[in-house]
Amino acid sequence: GESVGLHLPTLSVQEGDNSIINCAYSNSASDYFIWYKQESGKGPQFIIDIRSNMDKRQGQRVTVLLNKTVKHLSLQIAATQPGDSAVYFCAEKETSGSRLTFGEGTQLTVNP
Amino acid sequence: GAGVSQTPSNKVTEKGKYVELRCDPISGHTALYWYRQSLGQGPEFLIYFQGTGAADDSGLPNDRFFAVRPEGSVSTLKIQRTERGDSAVYLCASSILAPWSSTGELFFGEGSRLTVL
């Protein structure tokens, strides 16, 4: 039978290319957003965060863009490397809340 | 160790049995979270501790699930009368302040994979 939940969105890129991973969120009260990277058999690892008073934030090789108008978040990875292959999750949190709510996840595969 | 430690890494049990999953957070982290992750899904919030008390347990799916943190450090997630649908990876995470430090980082352990036969 069909396995529910196994069909993650996937993105396949060549080594050295730039990657863009997208995420839509639904909670208008969310004011803090984080991208996590999860390798097989490991827990999620923090990549970069952004608060709702910003629309862009840059880290090392990564940039997060936030469009509150359409409730859209993206993660850009420059010069993607094989070590970037993983599942990437966006997560959101409300100011008054204590929990992170995770999105569906995107499987990134980097081909050498 | 420097990171969040979870034991056991794998647990196989039979339907109806009781299980305990342990989390040892990063030393000095006051906030501790339990999440559950099913295959191909994002982590799902279960419970959040600030110190010894459960500040938010609204994510626990039913009364078969319970968690404690008696001394404000190690936490145990307890599942009674396990069902096949409880099979998942149970993730623990900690952060230095609650709910969030200025860095916003939540450090996750590698999880305990529970399989209920």
PDB file of C-alpha atoms in Angstrom:
ATOM      1  CA  GLY A   1       0.000   0.000   0.000  1.00  0.00           C
ATOM      2  CA  GLU A   2       0.976   3.615  -0.291  1.00  0.00           C
ATOM      3  CA  SER A   3       3.138   5.020   2.492  1.00  0.00           C
ATOM      4  CA  VAL A   4       1.842   8.355   3.697  1.00  0.00           C
ATOM      5  CA  GLY A   5       4.436  10.967   4.479  1.00  0.00           C
ATOM      6  CA  LEU A   6       7.340   9.418   2.571  1.00  0.00           C
ATOM      7  CA  HIS A   7       7.117  11.691  -0.450  1.00  0.00           C
ATOM      8  CA  LEU A   8       9.110  14.728   0.589  1.00  0.00           C
ATOM      9  CA  PRO A   9       9.492  17.527  -1.923  1.00  0.00           C
ATOM     10  CA  THR A  10      12.888  17.103  -3.503  1.00  0.00           C
ATOM     11  CA  LEU A  11      15.478  19.387  -5.008  1.00  0.00           C
ATOM     12  CA  SER A  12      18.417  18.043  -6.957  1.00  0.00           C
ATOM     13  CA  VAL A  13      21.305  20.348  -7.892  1.00  0.00           C
ATOM     14  CA  GLN A  14      24.802  20.098  -9.245  1.00  0.00           C
ATOM     15  CA  GLU A  15      27.729  20.778  -6.978  1.00  0.00           C
ATOM     16  CA  GLY A  16      28.650  24.445  -7.169  1.00  0.00           C
ATOM     17  CA  ASP A  17      25.186  25.614  -8.151  1.00  0.00           C
ATOM     18  CA  ASN A  18      23.030  27.794  -5.931  1.00  0.00           C
ATOM     19  CA  SER A  19      20.047  26.165  -4.219  1.00  0.00           C
ATOM     20  CA  ILE A  20      16.766  27.751  -3.250  1.00  0.00           C
ATOM     21  CA  ILE A  21      14.437  25.977  -0.862  1.00  0.00           C
ATOM     22  CA  ASN A  22      10.993  27.408  -0.290  1.00  0.00           C
ATOM     23  CA  CYS A  23       8.551  27.263   2.572  1.00  0.00           C
ATOM     24  CA  ALA A  24       5.025  28.564   3.019  1.00  0.00           C
ATOM     25  CA  TYR A  25       3.690  29.230   6.492  1.00  0.00           C
ATOM     26  CA  SER A  26       0.133  29.847   7.561  1.00  0.00           C
ATOM     27  CA  ASN A  27       0.210  31.500  10.978  1.00  0.00           C
ATOM     28  CA  SER A  28       0.000  35.280  10.708  1.00  0.00           C
ATOM     29  CA  ALA A  29       1.028  35.552  14.357  1.00  0.00           C
ATOM     30  CA  SER A  30       4.389  33.914  13.727  1.00  0.00           C
ATOM     31  CA  ASP A  31       7.188  36.390  14.193  1.00  0.00           C
ATOM     32  CA  TYR A  32      10.287  34.228  14.301  1.00  0.00           C
ATOM     33  CA  PHE A  33      11.476  31.780  11.694  1.00  0.00           C
ATOM     34  CA  ILE A  34      14.298  29.280  11.587  1.00  0.00           C
ATOM     35  CA  TRP A  35      15.781  26.978   8.997  1.00  0.00           C
ATOM     36  CA  TYR A  36      17.053  23.597  10.134  1.00  0.00           C
ATOM     37  CA  LYS A  37      19.137  20.995   8.345  1.00  0.00           C
ATOM     38  CA  GLN A  38      18.600  17.337   9.169  1.00  0.00           C
ATOM     39  CA  GLU A  39      20.952  14.625   8.000  1.00  0.00           C
ATOM     40  CA  SER A  40      19.884  11.009   8.006  1.00  0.00           C
ATOM     41  CA  GLY A  41      19.799   9.557  11.511  1.00  0.00           C
ATOM     42  CA  LYS A  42      20.515  12.866  13.201  1.00  0.00           C
ATOM     43  CA  GLY A  43      18.541  15.611  14.886  1.00  0.00           C
ATOM     44  CA  PRO A  44      17.777  18.928  13.205  1.00  0.00           C
ATOM     45  CA  GLN A  45      20.665  21.383  13.166  1.00  0.00           C
ATOM     46  CA  PHE A  46      20.166  25.156  13.283  1.00  0.00           C
ATOM     47  CA  ILE A  47      21.214  26.976  10.115  1.00  0.00           C
ATOM     48  CA  ILE A  48      19.882  30.516  10.265  1.00  0.00           C
ATOM     49  CA  ASP A  49      17.002  32.471  11.741  1.00  0.00           C
ATOM     50  CA  ILE A  50      15.112  35.650  10.972  1.00  0.00           C
ATOM     51  CA  ARG A  51      12.659  37.812  12.854  1.00  0.00           C
ATOM     52  CA  SER A  52       9.552  39.283  11.296  1.00  0.00           C
ATOM     53  CA  ASN A  53      10.918  42.832  11.377  1.00  0.00           C
ATOM     54  CA  MET A  54      13.470  41.799   8.752  1.00  0.00           C
ATOM     55  CA  ASP A  55      13.057  40.587   5.187  1.00  0.00           C
ATOM     56  CA  LYS A  56      16.553  39.267   4.608  1.00  0.00           C
ATOM     57  CA  ARG A  57      19.387  37.857   6.637  1.00  0.00           C
ATOM     58  CA  GLN A  58      22.698  36.464   5.504  1.00  0.00           C
ATOM     59  CA  GLY A  59      25.001  33.906   7.022  1.00  0.00           C
ATOM     60  CA  GLN A  60      27.935  31.969   5.715  1.00  0.00           C
ATOM     61  CA  ARG A  61      26.860  30.733   2.261  1.00  0.00           C
ATOM     62  CA  VAL A  62      23.218  30.958   3.304  1.00  0.00           C
ATOM     63  CA  THR A  63      20.588  33.672   2.976  1.00  0.00           C
ATOM     64  CA  VAL A  64      17.062  33.623   4.339  1.00  0.00           C
ATOM     65  CA  LEU A  65      14.347  35.740   2.745  1.00  0.00           C
ATOM     66  CA  LEU A  66      11.032  36.466   4.406  1.00  0.00           C
ATOM     67  CA  ASN A  67       7.936  37.759   2.613  1.00  0.00           C
ATOM     68  CA  LYS A  68       5.273  38.346   5.228  1.00  0.00           C
ATOM     69  CA  THR A  69       2.740  39.546   2.701  1.00  0.00           C
ATOM     70  CA  VAL A  70       2.453  36.116   1.133  1.00  0.00           C
ATOM     71  CA  LYS A  71       3.712  34.186   4.168  1.00  0.00           C
ATOM     72  CA  HIS A  72       6.701  32.811   2.332  1.00  0.00           C
ATOM     73  CA  LEU A  73      10.172  31.942   3.503  1.00  0.00           C
ATOM     74  CA  SER A  74      13.129  30.828   1.424  1.00  0.00           C
ATOM     75  CA  LEU A  75      16.616  29.541   2.067  1.00  0.00           C
ATOM     76  CA  GLN A  76      19.316  30.200  -0.472  1.00  0.00           C
ATOM     77  CA  ILE A  77      22.508  28.164  -0.345  1.00  0.00           C
ATOM     78  CA  ALA A  78      25.402  29.478  -2.412  1.00  0.00           C
ATOM     79  CA  ALA A  79      27.888  27.163  -4.115  1.00  0.00           C
ATOM     80  CA  THR A  80      26.107  24.036  -2.900  1.00  0.00           C
ATOM     81  CA  GLN A  81      28.384  21.221  -1.757  1.00  0.00           C
ATOM     82  CA  PRO A  82      27.774  17.475  -1.386  1.00  0.00           C
ATOM     83  CA  GLY A  83      27.827  17.977   2.383  1.00  0.00           C
ATOM     84  CA  ASP A  84      24.734  20.147   2.031  1.00  0.00           C
ATOM     85  CA  SER A  85      22.682  17.088   1.045  1.00  0.00           C
ATOM     86  CA  ALA A  86      20.031  16.702   3.743  1.00  0.00           C
ATOM     87  CA  VAL A  87      16.397  17.440   4.543  1.00  0.00           C
ATOM     88  CA  TYR A  88      15.746  21.119   5.210  1.00  0.00           C
ATOM     89  CA  PHE A  89      12.899  22.267   7.443  1.00  0.00           C
ATOM     90  CA  CYS A  90      11.537  25.709   8.068  1.00  0.00           C
ATOM     91  CA  ALA A  91      10.060  26.365  11.496  1.00  0.00           C
ATOM     92  CA  GLU A  92       7.999  29.207  12.910  1.00  0.00           C
ATOM     93  CA  LYS A  93       7.157  30.556  16.333  1.00  0.00           C
ATOM     94  CA  GLU A  94       4.795  33.120  17.762  1.00  0.00           C
ATOM     95  CA  THR A  95       6.048  35.870  20.070  1.00  0.00           C
ATOM     96  CA  SER A  96       3.859  34.640  22.891  1.00  0.00           C
ATOM     97  CA  GLY A  97       4.488  30.973  22.282  1.00  0.00           C
ATOM     98  CA  SER A  98       7.109  28.530  23.400  1.00  0.00           C
ATOM     99  CA  ARG A  99       6.927  25.964  20.649  1.00  0.00           C
ATOM    100  CA  LEU A 100       8.417  25.744  17.202  1.00  0.00           C
ATOM    101  CA  THR A 101       6.104  24.511  14.467  1.00  0.00           C
ATOM    102  CA  PHE A 102       7.934  22.723  11.690  1.00  0.00           C
ATOM    103  CA  GLY A 103       7.040  22.647   8.033  1.00  0.00           C
ATOM    104  CA  GLU A 104       7.045  19.645   5.735  1.00  0.00           C
ATOM    105  CA  GLY A 105      10.714  19.565   4.769  1.00  0.00           C
ATOM    106  CA  THR A 106      12.574  19.448   1.462  1.00  0.00           C
ATOM    107  CA  GLN A 107      15.108  16.789   0.501  1.00  0.00           C
ATOM    108  CA  LEU A 108      18.154  18.447  -1.083  1.00  0.00           C
ATOM    109  CA  THR A 109      20.453  16.208  -3.108  1.00  0.00           C
ATOM    110  CA  VAL A 110      23.726  17.594  -4.394  1.00  0.00           C
ATOM    111  CA  ASN A 111      25.246  15.726  -7.314  1.00  0.00           C
ATOM    112  CA  PRO A 112      29.031  15.813  -7.660  1.00  0.00           C
TER     113      PRO A 112
ATOM    114  CA  GLY B   1      29.257  15.374  26.475  1.00  0.00           C
ATOM    115  CA  ALA B   2      28.786  18.698  24.808  1.00  0.00           C
ATOM    116  CA  GLY B   3      25.488  17.959  23.087  1.00  0.00           C
ATOM    117  CA  VAL B   4      22.015  16.732  23.933  1.00  0.00           C
ATOM    118  CA  SER B   5      22.192  13.027  24.706  1.00  0.00           C
ATOM    119  CA  GLN B   6      19.265  10.656  24.202  1.00  0.00           C
ATOM    120  CA  THR B   7      18.964   7.021  25.213  1.00  0.00           C
ATOM    121  CA  PRO B   8      18.212   4.491  23.966  1.00  0.00           C
ATOM    122  CA  SER B   9      18.981   5.314  20.358  1.00  0.00           C
ATOM    123  CA  ASN B  10      16.716   2.474  19.275  1.00  0.00           C
ATOM    124  CA  LYS B  11      13.904   0.755  21.111  1.00  0.00           C
ATOM    125  CA  VAL B  12      11.767  -2.074  19.805  1.00  0.00           C
ATOM    126  CA  THR B  13       8.800  -3.055  21.900  1.00  0.00           C
ATOM    127  CA  GLU B  14       5.541  -4.925  21.622  1.00  0.00           C
ATOM    128  CA  LYS B  15       2.129  -3.377  21.489  1.00  0.00           C
ATOM    129  CA  GLY B  16       0.807  -2.728  24.970  1.00  0.00           C
ATOM    130  CA  LYS B  17       4.199  -2.438  26.659  1.00  0.00           C
ATOM    131  CA  TYR B  18       5.527   0.525  28.646  1.00  0.00           C
ATOM    132  CA  VAL B  19       8.588   2.451  27.479  1.00  0.00           C
ATOM    133  CA  GLU B  20      10.790   5.212  28.842  1.00  0.00           C
ATOM    134  CA  LEU B  21      12.981   7.473  26.764  1.00  0.00           C
ATOM    135  CA  ARG B  22      15.674   9.563  28.401  1.00  0.00           C
ATOM    136  CA  CYS B  23      17.070  12.966  27.506  1.00  0.00           C
ATOM    137  CA  ASP B  24      20.172  14.579  28.995  1.00  0.00           C
ATOM    138  CA  PRO B  25      20.234  18.220  27.881  1.00  0.00           C
ATOM    139  CA  ILE B  26      23.218  20.474  27.492  1.00  0.00           C
ATOM    140  CA  SER B  27      24.487  21.495  30.912  1.00  0.00           C
ATOM    141  CA  GLY B  28      22.994  24.788  32.040  1.00  0.00           C
ATOM    142  CA  HIS B  29      20.111  24.744  29.579  1.00  0.00           C
ATOM    143  CA  THR B  30      16.920  25.537  31.440  1.00  0.00           C
ATOM    144  CA  ALA B  31      14.477  24.865  28.621  1.00  0.00           C
ATOM    145  CA  LEU B  32      13.854  21.329  27.386  1.00  0.00           C
ATOM    146  CA  TYR B  33      11.550  20.169  24.600  1.00  0.00           C
ATOM    147  CA  TRP B  34      10.272  16.846  23.365  1.00  0.00           C
ATOM    148  CA  TYR B  35       9.269  16.424  19.737  1.00  0.00           C
ATOM    149  CA  ARG B  36       8.083  13.418  17.760  1.00  0.00           C
ATOM    150  CA  GLN B  37       9.038  12.858  14.152  1.00  0.00           C
ATOM    151  CA  SER B  38       7.345  10.364  11.864  1.00  0.00           C
ATOM    152  CA  LEU B  39       8.991   9.203   8.665  1.00  0.00           C
ATOM    153  CA  GLY B  40       9.066  11.955   6.067  1.00  0.00           C
ATOM    154  CA  GLN B  41       7.494  14.518   8.381  1.00  0.00           C
ATOM    155  CA  GLY B  42       8.740  17.502  10.311  1.00  0.00           C
ATOM    156  CA  PRO B  43       9.121  17.244  14.091  1.00  0.00           C
ATOM    157  CA  GLU B  44       5.859  17.620  16.002  1.00  0.00           C
ATOM    158  CA  PHE B  45       5.851  19.391  19.372  1.00  0.00           C
ATOM    159  CA  LEU B  46       4.954  17.292  22.421  1.00  0.00           C
ATOM    160  CA  ILE B  47       5.956  19.127  25.597  1.00  0.00           C
ATOM    161  CA  TYR B  48       8.149  21.939  26.885  1.00  0.00           C
ATOM    162  CA  PHE B  49       9.804  22.211  30.302  1.00  0.00           C
ATOM    163  CA  GLN B  50      11.084  25.337  31.928  1.00  0.00           C
ATOM    164  CA  GLY B  51      13.182  24.077  34.805  1.00  0.00           C
ATOM    165  CA  THR B  52      11.330  21.264  36.555  1.00  0.00           C
ATOM    166  CA  GLY B  53       7.843  22.198  35.463  1.00  0.00           C
ATOM    167  CA  ALA B  54       5.998  21.419  32.264  1.00  0.00           C
ATOM    168  CA  ALA B  55       5.214  24.871  30.930  1.00  0.00           C
ATOM    169  CA  ASP B  56       3.341  23.581  27.902  1.00  0.00           C
ATOM    170  CA  ASP B  57       2.180  19.967  27.526  1.00  0.00           C
ATOM    171  CA  SER B  58      -0.519  20.661  24.969  1.00  0.00           C
ATOM    172  CA  GLY B  59       1.249  18.614  22.303  1.00  0.00           C
ATOM    173  CA  LEU B  60       0.995  15.305  24.148  1.00  0.00           C
ATOM    174  CA  PRO B  61      -1.403  13.228  22.019  1.00  0.00           C
ATOM    175  CA  ASN B  62      -3.233  11.514  24.875  1.00  0.00           C
ATOM    176  CA  ASP B  63      -2.925  10.451  28.496  1.00  0.00           C
ATOM    177  CA  ARG B  64      -0.703   7.495  27.611  1.00  0.00           C
ATOM    178  CA  PHE B  65       2.128   9.996  27.204  1.00  0.00           C
ATOM    179  CA  PHE B  66       3.786  11.625  30.177  1.00  0.00           C
ATOM    180  CA  ALA B  67       7.109  13.377  30.768  1.00  0.00           C
ATOM    181  CA  VAL B  68       9.030  14.420  33.842  1.00  0.00           C
ATOM    182  CA  ARG B  69      12.071  16.494  34.653  1.00  0.00           C
ATOM    183  CA  PRO B  70      12.359  16.172  38.442  1.00  0.00           C
ATOM    184  CA  GLU B  71      15.638  18.002  38.976  1.00  0.00           C
ATOM    185  CA  GLY B  72      15.497  20.417  36.103  1.00  0.00           C
ATOM    186  CA  SER B  73      18.078  18.584  34.048  1.00  0.00           C
ATOM    187  CA  VAL B  74      17.459  15.045  32.747  1.00  0.00           C
ATOM    188  CA  SER B  75      13.993  14.373  31.381  1.00  0.00           C
ATOM    189  CA  THR B  76      12.146  11.122  30.794  1.00  0.00           C
ATOM    190  CA  LEU B  77       9.339  10.639  28.311  1.00  0.00           C
ATOM    191  CA  LYS B  78       7.059   7.811  29.351  1.00  0.00           C
ATOM    192  CA  ILE B  79       4.623   6.002  27.083  1.00  0.00           C
ATOM    193  CA  GLN B  80       2.128   3.549  28.494  1.00  0.00           C
ATOM    194  CA  ARG B  81       0.284   0.821  26.602  1.00  0.00           C
ATOM    195  CA  THR B  82       2.210   1.506  23.435  1.00  0.00           C
ATOM    196  CA  GLU B  83       0.441   1.315  20.108  1.00  0.00           C
ATOM    197  CA  ARG B  84       1.835   0.753  16.619  1.00  0.00           C
ATOM    198  CA  GLY B  85       1.019   4.365  15.793  1.00  0.00           C
ATOM    199  CA  ASP B  86       3.481   5.495  18.456  1.00  0.00           C
ATOM    200  CA  SER B  87       6.348   4.314  16.259  1.00  0.00           C
ATOM    201  CA  ALA B  88       8.464   7.362  15.464  1.00  0.00           C
ATOM    202  CA  VAL B  89      11.682   9.117  16.329  1.00  0.00           C
ATOM    203  CA  TYR B  90      11.387  11.001  19.598  1.00  0.00           C
ATOM    204  CA  LEU B  91      13.605  14.063  19.626  1.00  0.00           C
ATOM    205  CA  CYS B  92      14.730  16.054  22.626  1.00  0.00           C
ATOM    206  CA  ALA B  93      16.034  19.597  22.405  1.00  0.00           C
ATOM    207  CA  SER B  94      17.312  22.175  24.853  1.00  0.00           C
ATOM    208  CA  SER B  95      18.015  25.892  24.866  1.00  0.00           C
ATOM    209  CA  ILE B  96      19.847  28.086  27.286  1.00  0.00           C
ATOM    210  CA  LEU B  97      16.938  30.364  28.052  1.00  0.00           C
ATOM    211  CA  ALA B  98      13.219  30.095  27.792  1.00  0.00           C
ATOM    212  CA  PRO B  99      11.552  30.429  25.586  1.00  0.00           C
ATOM    213  CA  TRP B 100      14.382  31.761  23.458  1.00  0.00           C
ATOM    214  CA  SER B 101      17.797  33.239  23.876  1.00  0.00           C
ATOM    215  CA  SER B 102      18.908  36.043  21.620  1.00  0.00           C
ATOM    216  CA  THR B 103      20.554  33.495  19.358  1.00  0.00           C
ATOM    217  CA  GLY B 104      17.364  31.519  19.121  1.00  0.00           C
ATOM    218  CA  GLU B 105      19.173  28.232  18.947  1.00  0.00           C
ATOM    219  CA  LEU B 106      17.446  25.069  19.966  1.00  0.00           C
ATOM    220  CA  PHE B 107      19.894  22.178  20.172  1.00  0.00           C
ATOM    221  CA  PHE B 108      18.511  18.781  19.225  1.00  0.00           C
ATOM    222  CA  GLY B 109      19.693  15.341  20.197  1.00  0.00           C
ATOM    223  CA  GLU B 110      19.897  12.527  17.668  1.00  0.00           C
ATOM    224  CA  GLY B 111      16.640  11.049  18.824  1.00  0.00           C
ATOM    225  CA  SER B 112      15.326   7.749  20.098  1.00  0.00           C
ATOM    226  CA  ARG B 113      13.781   5.597  17.395  1.00  0.00           C
ATOM    227  CA  LEU B 114      10.796   3.725  18.817  1.00  0.00           C
ATOM    228  CA  THR B 115       9.310   0.789  16.952  1.00  0.00           C
ATOM    229  CA  VAL B 116       6.142  -0.790  18.285  1.00  0.00           C
ATOM    230  CA  LEU B 117       5.454  -4.223  16.823  1.00  0.00           C
TER     231      LEU B 117
END
